[in-house]
Short mmCIF file of C-alpha atoms in Angstrom, two decimals:
data_model
loop_
_atom_site.label_atom_id
_atom_site.label_comp_id
_atom_site.label_asym_id
_atom_site.label_seq_id
_atom_site.Cartn_x
_atom_site.Cartn_y
_atom_site.Cartn_z
CA MET G 27 235.83 167.14 43.81
CA SER G 28 238.18 169.36 45.74
CA LYS G 29 239.26 168.57 49.27
CA ARG G 30 237.24 171.54 50.51
CA GLY G 31 234.14 170.24 48.77
CA VAL G 32 234.52 166.85 50.41
CA ILE G 33 234.78 168.45 53.86
CA VAL G 34 231.64 170.55 53.24
CA LEU G 35 229.71 167.45 52.16
CA LEU G 36 230.87 165.56 55.23
CA LEU G 37 229.76 168.40 57.50
CA ILE G 38 226.35 168.49 55.82
CA PHE G 39 226.05 164.74 56.30
CA VAL G 40 226.91 165.03 59.98
CA VAL G 41 224.37 167.83 60.54
CA VAL G 42 221.60 165.98 58.72
CA ALA G 43 222.39 162.70 60.44
CA THR G 44 222.32 164.40 63.82
CA ALA G 45 219.01 166.13 63.12
CA PHE G 46 217.32 162.86 62.28
CA ALA G 47 219.16 160.68 64.77
CA GLU G 48 216.85 158.43 66.75
CA ILE G 49 216.99 159.09 70.46
CA GLU G 50 216.16 156.04 72.53
CA LEU G 51 215.34 156.58 76.19
CA LYS G 52 215.47 153.92 78.89
CA PHE G 53 212.56 154.50 81.25
CA TYR G 54 212.67 152.61 84.58
CA TYR G 55 209.16 152.18 85.93
CA PRO G 56 208.14 150.54 89.24
CA VAL G 57 205.76 147.75 88.32
CA GLY G 58 206.01 144.08 87.43
CA VAL G 59 206.17 143.37 83.71
CA SER G 60 202.86 141.48 83.81
CA GLY G 61 201.05 144.05 85.93
CA PRO G 62 197.99 145.82 84.48
CA LEU G 63 199.64 149.23 84.82
CA ALA G 64 202.48 148.03 82.60
CA ARG G 65 199.98 147.75 79.74
CA VAL G 66 198.72 151.26 80.47
CA ILE G 67 202.26 152.68 80.47
CA ASP G 68 202.95 150.77 77.24
CA GLY G 69 199.94 152.39 75.59
CA MET G 70 200.69 155.92 76.76
CA THR G 71 204.34 155.57 75.79
CA GLN G 72 203.48 154.27 72.35
CA GLU G 73 201.24 157.29 71.87
CA PHE G 74 204.18 159.53 72.79
CA ASN G 75 206.53 157.69 70.46
CA ASP G 76 204.06 157.96 67.58
CA SER G 77 203.63 161.69 68.09
CA HIS G 78 207.32 162.51 68.61
CA PRO G 79 209.38 161.40 65.59
CA GLY G 80 213.01 160.90 66.50
CA ILE G 81 212.32 159.87 70.10
CA THR G 82 211.60 156.34 71.28
CA VAL G 83 210.92 155.73 74.94
CA VAL G 84 211.45 152.14 76.02
CA PRO G 85 209.85 151.25 79.38
CA VAL G 86 211.79 148.88 81.61
CA TYR G 87 209.50 147.35 84.24
CA CYS G 88 211.57 146.93 87.37
CA GLY G 89 209.23 145.44 89.98
CA ASN G 90 208.14 147.27 93.12
CA TYR G 91 209.50 150.55 94.44
CA ASP G 92 212.36 148.93 96.36
CA ASP G 93 213.35 146.79 93.36
CA THR G 94 213.31 149.84 91.10
CA MET G 95 215.47 151.92 93.42
CA GLN G 96 217.99 149.09 93.70
CA LYS G 97 218.14 148.80 89.89
CA VAL G 98 218.62 152.56 89.61
CA GLN G 99 221.43 152.51 92.16
CA THR G 100 223.16 149.63 90.38
CA ALA G 101 222.84 151.35 87.00
CA VAL G 102 224.15 154.68 88.30
CA MET G 103 227.11 153.06 90.07
CA SER G 104 228.00 151.15 86.91
CA LYS G 105 227.87 154.43 84.95
CA ASN G 106 225.01 153.23 82.80
CA PRO G 107 222.06 155.17 84.26
CA PRO G 108 218.55 155.14 82.85
CA ASP G 109 217.44 158.29 81.07
CA ILE G 110 214.22 158.59 83.09
CA ALA G 111 212.90 156.76 86.15
CA VAL G 112 209.89 156.92 88.42
CA VAL G 113 211.23 156.43 91.93
CA GLU G 114 209.39 156.40 95.27
CA ILE G 115 209.34 159.95 96.63
CA SER G 116 211.23 159.24 99.89
CA GLU G 117 214.31 158.33 97.83
CA LEU G 118 215.08 161.88 96.65
CA TYR G 119 217.94 162.42 99.11
CA SER G 120 219.47 159.06 98.20
CA LEU G 121 219.44 160.06 94.51
CA LEU G 122 221.04 163.40 95.38
CA ALA G 123 223.68 161.73 97.55
CA MET G 124 224.68 159.72 94.46
CA ASP G 125 224.71 162.92 92.35
CA ALA G 126 222.48 160.94 89.99
CA ILE G 127 219.76 163.33 88.82
CA LEU G 128 219.36 166.63 87.04
CA PRO G 129 217.55 169.66 88.51
CA LEU G 130 214.52 170.48 86.40
CA ASP G 131 214.39 174.22 87.10
CA ASP G 132 215.74 175.32 83.71
CA TYR G 133 213.19 173.19 81.85
CA ILE G 134 210.35 174.45 84.05
CA THR G 135 211.43 178.09 83.69
CA ALA G 136 211.54 177.73 79.91
CA GLU G 137 207.87 176.66 79.91
CA GLY G 138 206.79 180.05 81.27
CA GLU G 139 205.76 181.54 84.58
CA GLU G 140 202.32 179.91 84.69
CA PHE G 141 203.45 176.39 83.82
CA LEU G 142 203.48 175.07 87.39
CA ASP G 143 200.13 176.67 88.26
CA GLN G 144 198.31 173.71 86.70
CA PHE G 145 199.79 171.20 89.18
CA TRP G 146 198.91 170.47 92.83
CA PRO G 147 201.55 172.25 94.99
CA ALA G 148 201.21 169.54 97.66
CA PHE G 149 203.00 167.07 95.40
CA PHE G 150 206.13 169.20 95.03
CA GLY G 151 207.09 168.98 98.72
CA ASN G 152 208.96 165.75 97.98
CA ALA G 153 210.46 167.08 94.75
CA ILE G 154 212.33 170.08 96.17
CA ALA G 155 215.70 170.13 97.95
CA LYS G 156 218.49 172.71 98.12
CA ASP G 157 216.07 175.25 96.56
CA LYS G 158 215.83 173.24 93.33
CA ILE G 159 213.17 170.99 91.80
CA TRP G 160 214.57 167.51 91.20
CA GLY G 161 211.47 165.45 90.52
CA PHE G 162 208.20 165.86 88.68
CA PRO G 163 204.98 164.38 90.15
CA PHE G 164 203.34 161.54 88.23
CA GLN G 165 201.78 158.62 90.11
CA ARG G 166 200.84 160.32 93.34
CA SER G 167 198.58 159.19 96.11
CA THR G 168 197.51 159.51 99.69
CA PRO G 169 196.24 156.77 101.97
CA VAL G 170 192.45 156.94 102.29
CA PHE G 171 189.86 155.20 104.46
CA TYR G 172 187.68 152.57 102.74
CA TYR G 173 184.49 151.25 104.36
CA ASN G 174 181.90 148.63 103.46
CA LYS G 175 178.50 150.38 103.46
CA ASP G 176 176.62 147.08 103.45
CA LEU G 177 178.26 145.99 106.71
CA PHE G 178 177.56 149.41 108.18
CA LYS G 179 173.89 148.95 107.25
CA LYS G 180 173.87 145.43 108.72
CA HIS G 181 175.04 146.80 112.08
CA SER G 182 173.11 150.06 111.88
CA LYS G 183 171.06 149.46 115.04
CA ALA G 184 174.12 148.74 117.17
CA LEU G 185 175.90 151.76 115.69
CA LEU G 186 172.90 154.01 116.37
CA ASP G 187 172.57 152.64 119.91
CA ALA G 188 176.21 153.63 120.48
CA GLY G 189 175.52 157.13 119.17
CA LEU G 190 177.32 156.50 115.88
CA ASP G 191 176.11 157.32 112.37
CA PRO G 192 175.81 154.17 110.20
CA ASN G 193 175.81 156.32 107.06
CA ARG G 194 179.36 157.60 107.32
CA ALA G 195 182.89 156.52 108.24
CA PRO G 196 184.44 157.28 111.64
CA ARG G 197 185.87 160.78 111.82
CA THR G 198 188.06 160.49 114.93
CA TRP G 199 190.32 157.97 116.60
CA TYR G 200 187.73 157.58 119.37
CA GLU G 201 185.00 156.78 116.85
CA LEU G 202 187.37 154.43 115.01
CA ILE G 203 187.63 152.21 118.10
CA ASP G 204 183.86 152.12 118.60
CA TYR G 205 183.02 151.44 114.94
CA ALA G 206 185.66 148.68 114.73
CA ARG G 207 184.39 147.03 117.89
CA ILE G 208 180.76 146.98 116.72
CA LEU G 209 181.55 145.88 113.15
CA THR G 210 183.73 142.94 114.21
CA GLU G 211 181.88 139.62 113.95
CA ARG G 212 182.89 136.47 115.82
CA LYS G 213 181.73 132.87 116.10
CA GLY G 214 183.05 131.51 119.36
CA ASN G 215 186.77 132.22 119.37
CA GLU G 216 186.90 132.72 115.59
CA THR G 217 186.76 136.19 114.07
CA THR G 218 184.75 136.00 110.84
CA VAL G 219 184.76 139.71 110.01
CA TYR G 220 187.30 142.18 111.32
CA GLY G 221 186.04 145.69 111.96
CA LEU G 222 189.25 147.18 110.58
CA ILE G 223 192.54 146.32 108.91
CA LEU G 224 195.72 148.24 109.68
CA PRO G 225 197.81 146.83 106.82
CA GLY G 226 201.37 145.61 106.97
CA GLY G 227 203.97 146.11 104.24
CA TRP G 228 203.56 149.86 103.97
CA ASN G 229 202.59 150.32 107.63
CA ASP G 230 205.44 152.88 107.91
CA TRP G 231 203.44 155.14 105.57
CA ILE G 232 200.19 154.56 107.44
CA PHE G 233 201.86 155.13 110.82
CA GLU G 234 203.33 158.42 109.60
CA ALA G 235 199.75 159.51 108.86
CA PHE G 236 198.77 158.82 112.49
CA LEU G 237 201.59 161.12 113.65
CA ARG G 238 200.34 163.88 111.36
CA GLN G 239 196.84 163.40 112.82
CA ASN G 240 198.42 163.86 116.24
CA ASP G 241 200.03 167.14 115.08
CA SER G 242 203.51 165.64 115.10
CA PHE G 243 206.09 164.01 112.81
CA LEU G 244 208.60 161.15 112.67
CA ILE G 245 211.56 162.77 110.85
CA ASP G 246 211.90 166.55 110.63
CA GLN G 247 211.96 168.42 107.33
CA GLU G 248 215.68 169.18 107.74
CA ASN G 249 216.33 165.43 107.76
CA LYS G 250 218.32 165.64 110.98
CA LYS G 251 216.05 164.65 113.86
CA ALA G 252 214.10 161.45 114.46
CA ASN G 253 211.04 161.92 116.65
CA PHE G 254 209.95 158.37 117.40
CA ASP G 255 210.33 158.74 121.18
CA SER G 256 207.69 161.47 121.42
CA PRO G 257 204.48 161.23 123.49
CA GLU G 258 202.51 161.67 120.25
CA ALA G 259 204.17 158.65 118.64
CA LEU G 260 203.56 156.54 121.75
CA GLN G 261 199.90 157.54 121.84
CA ALA G 262 199.48 156.57 118.16
CA LEU G 263 201.22 153.21 118.50
CA ASN G 264 199.34 152.44 121.70
CA LEU G 265 196.16 152.84 119.65
CA TRP G 266 197.46 150.31 117.10
CA TYR G 267 198.33 147.90 119.93
CA LYS G 268 194.87 148.30 121.42
CA LEU G 269 193.11 147.63 118.10
CA THR G 270 195.20 144.58 117.17
CA THR G 271 196.29 142.94 120.44
CA GLU G 272 193.86 144.04 123.15
CA LEU G 273 190.53 144.42 121.34
CA LYS G 274 191.48 142.13 118.41
CA VAL G 275 189.27 144.12 116.03
CA SER G 276 192.14 144.38 113.49
CA PRO G 277 194.04 141.23 112.44
CA PRO G 278 197.51 140.79 113.95
CA LEU G 279 199.32 141.49 110.69
CA ARG G 280 198.12 141.37 107.10
CA PRO G 281 200.47 141.86 104.12
CA TRP G 282 199.74 144.92 102.01
CA ASN G 283 198.44 142.95 99.01
CA MET G 284 196.23 140.70 101.19
CA THR G 285 194.62 143.66 102.92
CA ILE G 286 192.70 144.71 99.84
CA THR G 287 191.73 141.07 99.18
CA ASP G 288 190.30 140.77 102.68
CA PHE G 289 188.33 143.97 102.23
CA VAL G 290 186.77 143.18 98.85
CA SER G 291 185.95 139.67 100.11
CA GLY G 292 183.89 141.14 102.94
CA ASN G 293 186.27 139.85 105.61
CA ALA G 294 186.89 143.34 106.95
CA ALA G 295 184.53 146.31 107.29
CA MET G 296 187.11 149.11 107.06
CA MET G 297 190.70 149.47 105.89
CA TYR G 298 193.50 151.99 105.51
CA TYR G 299 194.90 151.75 101.97
CA SER G 300 196.30 153.78 99.10
CA THR G 301 194.01 155.55 96.69
CA GLY G 302 195.89 153.43 94.14
CA GLY G 303 193.77 150.50 95.32
CA MET G 304 190.59 152.17 94.11
CA PRO G 305 190.27 150.36 90.72
CA THR G 306 190.69 146.97 92.43
CA VAL G 307 188.05 147.71 95.05
CA ARG G 308 185.69 149.08 92.42
CA SER G 309 186.05 146.07 90.14
CA MET G 310 186.07 143.28 92.74
CA ALA G 311 183.82 144.39 95.61
CA ASN G 312 180.26 143.13 95.29
CA PHE G 313 179.03 145.63 97.88
CA ASP G 314 178.55 149.37 98.10
CA PHE G 315 181.68 151.01 99.46
CA GLY G 316 182.62 154.47 100.65
CA VAL G 317 185.94 156.32 100.80
CA ALA G 318 186.64 158.93 103.48
CA PHE G 319 189.41 161.05 104.96
CA LEU G 320 191.65 159.24 107.43
CA PRO G 321 190.09 159.69 110.89
CA MET G 322 191.54 162.65 112.78
CA HIS G 323 192.81 163.06 116.33
CA VAL G 324 194.17 166.56 116.97
CA THR G 325 193.66 167.30 113.28
CA TYR G 326 193.20 165.59 109.94
CA GLY G 327 196.53 164.69 108.39
CA THR G 328 198.31 162.40 105.97
CA PRO G 329 201.60 162.18 104.10
CA VAL G 330 201.38 162.11 100.33
CA GLY G 331 202.81 159.09 98.55
CA GLY G 332 203.78 157.60 95.22
CA GLY G 333 206.55 158.26 92.72
CA ASP G 334 208.03 161.13 90.69
CA PHE G 335 209.77 161.32 87.34
CA HIS G 336 213.52 161.97 87.44
CA ILE G 337 215.97 162.80 84.62
CA PHE G 338 219.49 161.47 85.07
CA LYS G 339 222.94 162.95 84.73
CA ASN G 340 225.70 161.38 82.64
CA ILE G 341 223.48 160.87 79.61
CA PRO G 342 223.57 163.01 76.41
CA LYS G 343 221.97 166.45 76.59
CA ALA G 344 219.68 165.44 73.72
CA ASN G 345 218.40 162.54 75.81
CA GLN G 346 217.75 164.83 78.77
CA ASP G 347 215.80 167.24 76.55
CA ALA G 348 213.81 164.35 75.09
CA ALA G 349 213.10 163.04 78.61
CA TRP G 350 211.60 166.40 79.54
CA GLU G 351 209.32 166.19 76.49
CA TYR G 352 208.13 162.79 77.72
CA ILE G 353 207.46 164.11 81.22
CA LYS G 354 205.44 167.03 79.84
CA PHE G 355 203.43 164.65 77.64
CA MET G 356 202.62 162.27 80.51
CA THR G 357 201.42 165.08 82.79
CA THR G 358 199.21 167.09 80.42
CA PRO G 359 195.62 167.49 81.66
CA GLU G 360 194.43 164.81 79.22
CA LYS G 361 197.09 162.24 80.07
CA ALA G 362 197.01 162.93 83.82
CA ALA G 363 193.22 162.47 83.76
CA TYR G 364 193.48 159.20 81.85
CA TRP G 365 196.22 157.92 84.17
CA SER G 366 194.14 158.80 87.24
CA MET G 367 191.01 157.10 85.90
CA VAL G 368 192.77 153.81 85.14
CA SER G 369 195.25 153.73 88.03
CA GLY G 370 193.37 155.24 90.96
CA TYR G 371 196.19 157.71 91.60
CA VAL G 372 195.38 161.39 92.06
CA SER G 373 195.64 163.37 88.84
CA VAL G 374 198.66 165.62 89.41
CA ASN G 375 197.31 168.19 86.95
CA LYS G 376 194.50 170.29 88.45
CA ASP G 377 193.28 171.31 85.00
CA SER G 378 192.36 167.71 84.26
CA TYR G 379 189.41 168.00 86.66
CA GLU G 380 187.75 170.42 84.23
CA LEU G 381 187.83 168.01 81.29
CA PRO G 382 184.42 166.59 80.25
CA GLU G 383 185.67 162.99 80.45
CA MET G 384 187.01 163.54 83.98
CA ILE G 385 183.81 165.27 85.12
CA GLU G 386 181.74 162.37 83.80
CA PHE G 387 184.07 159.84 85.44
CA LEU G 388 183.90 161.53 88.84
CA ASP G 389 180.12 161.91 88.64
CA GLY G 390 179.88 158.13 88.41
CA PHE G 391 182.74 157.40 90.80
CA PRO G 392 182.77 160.21 93.42
CA GLN G 393 184.96 158.16 95.78
CA MET G 394 187.88 159.28 93.61
CA TRP G 395 187.48 162.85 94.90
CA THR G 396 188.52 161.91 98.43
CA ALA G 397 192.28 161.79 97.98
CA ALA G 398 192.34 165.04 95.99
CA ASN G 399 190.24 166.79 98.63
CA GLN G 400 192.40 165.35 101.40
CA LEU G 401 195.45 167.15 99.94
CA GLU G 402 194.33 170.17 101.98
CA PHE G 403 195.53 168.27 105.08
CA SER G 404 198.57 166.60 103.50
CA TYR G 405 202.29 166.85 104.23
CA PRO G 406 205.38 165.80 102.30
CA LYS G 407 206.30 162.18 103.01
CA MET G 408 209.40 161.85 105.17
CA MET G 409 212.65 161.53 103.20
CA ALA G 410 216.22 160.60 104.07
CA VAL G 411 219.39 159.22 102.58
CA ASN G 412 219.26 155.42 102.76
CA TYR G 413 215.50 155.55 103.26
CA GLN G 414 215.12 151.89 102.37
CA GLN G 415 217.01 150.98 105.55
CA ILE G 416 214.83 153.35 107.59
CA ARG G 417 211.71 151.80 106.12
CA LYS G 418 212.98 148.32 106.94
CA ILE G 419 213.57 149.29 110.57
CA MET G 420 210.09 150.79 110.82
CA VAL G 421 208.30 147.89 109.17
CA THR G 422 210.13 145.34 111.34
CA ASN G 423 209.18 147.10 114.55
CA LEU G 424 205.61 147.95 113.54
CA ASP G 425 205.08 144.34 112.45
CA ALA G 426 206.30 143.20 115.88
CA VAL G 427 203.81 145.49 117.62
CA GLN G 428 200.94 144.35 115.39
CA LEU G 429 201.84 140.71 116.13
CA GLY G 430 201.88 141.47 119.84
CA ASN G 431 205.55 140.54 120.09
CA LYS G 432 206.84 143.93 121.21
CA THR G 433 205.37 146.74 123.27
CA PRO G 434 204.83 150.11 121.59
CA GLN G 435 207.30 151.80 123.93
CA LYS G 436 210.05 149.25 123.23
CA ALA G 437 209.47 149.43 119.45
CA LEU G 438 209.61 153.22 119.42
CA GLN G 439 212.78 153.28 121.53
CA GLU G 440 214.51 150.94 119.08
CA MET G 441 213.30 152.89 116.04
CA GLN G 442 214.49 156.15 117.59
CA LYS G 443 217.97 154.80 118.29
CA GLU G 444 218.53 153.06 114.95
CA ILE G 445 216.97 155.70 112.70
CA GLN G 446 218.68 158.63 114.44
CA ALA G 447 221.99 156.82 113.86
CA ILE G 448 221.23 156.66 110.12
CA LEU G 449 220.31 160.35 110.01
CA ASP G 450 223.54 161.24 111.83
CA ARG G 451 225.60 159.07 109.48
CA TYR G 452 224.11 160.37 106.25
CA SER G 453 223.18 163.93 107.25
CA PHE G 454 222.33 165.69 104.00
#
C-alpha cells in the first residue's frame, strides 16, 4: 500500500473511532450514597445511558449541599472538575468567581424560542447573572407550612373560642402565635406537644422567608448590601424569640432532620419545612396532615430553594454537549413529573402538570400543589460569593437566639457587621 493510502486509512480510523468514542460524564450530586434519592437518580441516569449510546453518566454522591460544594471547589482547583454538578442555588456567585462553569445560553438558544416557556420562570432567578444563564433548575423547592389536622381537631373548641378556624392553618403572624399557644400541650413543667417548630440547620432559609413576608430582604439583588439591621429584620427575629424563649411554644432549637421526626411523631402540631420533606411526612405520619402557604405579615413571601444543574469549563466540548443532553433528559415533562412525585420537589417543568400520571398523583395528594402555587409569592434565594461562610454566620446567630443565649438585636448587629464585610471583600 502506498504511503498516501496508509494516511487515508489512518484518518478514516480516527474519524470512526471518534464517532463511536464513549463519553463518560462525572455527575456530582448532593445526597449521601445510601440515601433513597440516590437510588432514584441511579434509575433515571441508567435510563438516560440506555437511550443515549456513546454517553455514560456516572453519578458521584457527594453528601449534603455543603459537602458537594466543597468537593466541587476542590476538583476545580485541582483542574479535574466534574462534567456536571447539582449545586445549591446560593453558590452561583462562588462558581462564577472560580470561573468554573459554562453559560448555557447557546444551548438554550439552539433549542428554539419556545424552549424555556415550559419551565417556571421563578426558578431562573438564581440561575442568571451578568445577563447570562449559568444554571438549569432541577431539584427545586420552597419552604411550606405543615400542620397536623388531628391535633387541630382535638383543640377545635379552644381554637373556635379564640376566633380561629380549626379547619385551616394560620394565615398571618398574629394567628401563628395564637394557634401555637393553643396547640401546645404541657404536663406540669414538661411540654409534651409543641404548637410549632421553627427548625434549625436551615433556619437561614426560613428566616429569609420571614423577611420577604415583612416586605424586606437580607442581601440585595446586586449582592452589595446586607440588610440585617433593618426594623423589618428585628421585628421578624423578635417574633422567633417570643415563640421560642418567651412563650415556649416552639422548642429552643431542633436540628433540621429532627424537625420532621418530631412532626410525624405527633410531638409538634405545625412546622416550617421544605416541600422536599413531603414524601417522608406522607409515608410516616399516621394522622391527617395539611400543607399551606407560609403565614404572611405584610404580604405572603418565600425564597425558592434547592439545586441547579451546572456544566463545567475545562472539560472537552463533546462532554459539555453530552452534559446538555443529560440536563434536557432530566427536565422533560415526564422526567420532571416523576422526579417531583418521588422526591417532593416542585416539578420545574410546567408541562408536567398536564400529564395523566401527574394529574392522578395530585388528585390523590393535593398537598403537593402548595409549593407550586406559592411560587406566585416567591423570590430568588439570596446569593453571594463565599455563601457558605454567610450561612454559617447566620445559622450560628439564629441558633443562639432560638436557644435564648443572644437577644435578637445583638444577633442582627453581629450578622450585619460580619456579612457586610464578606460582601465588601468579595463584591461581584
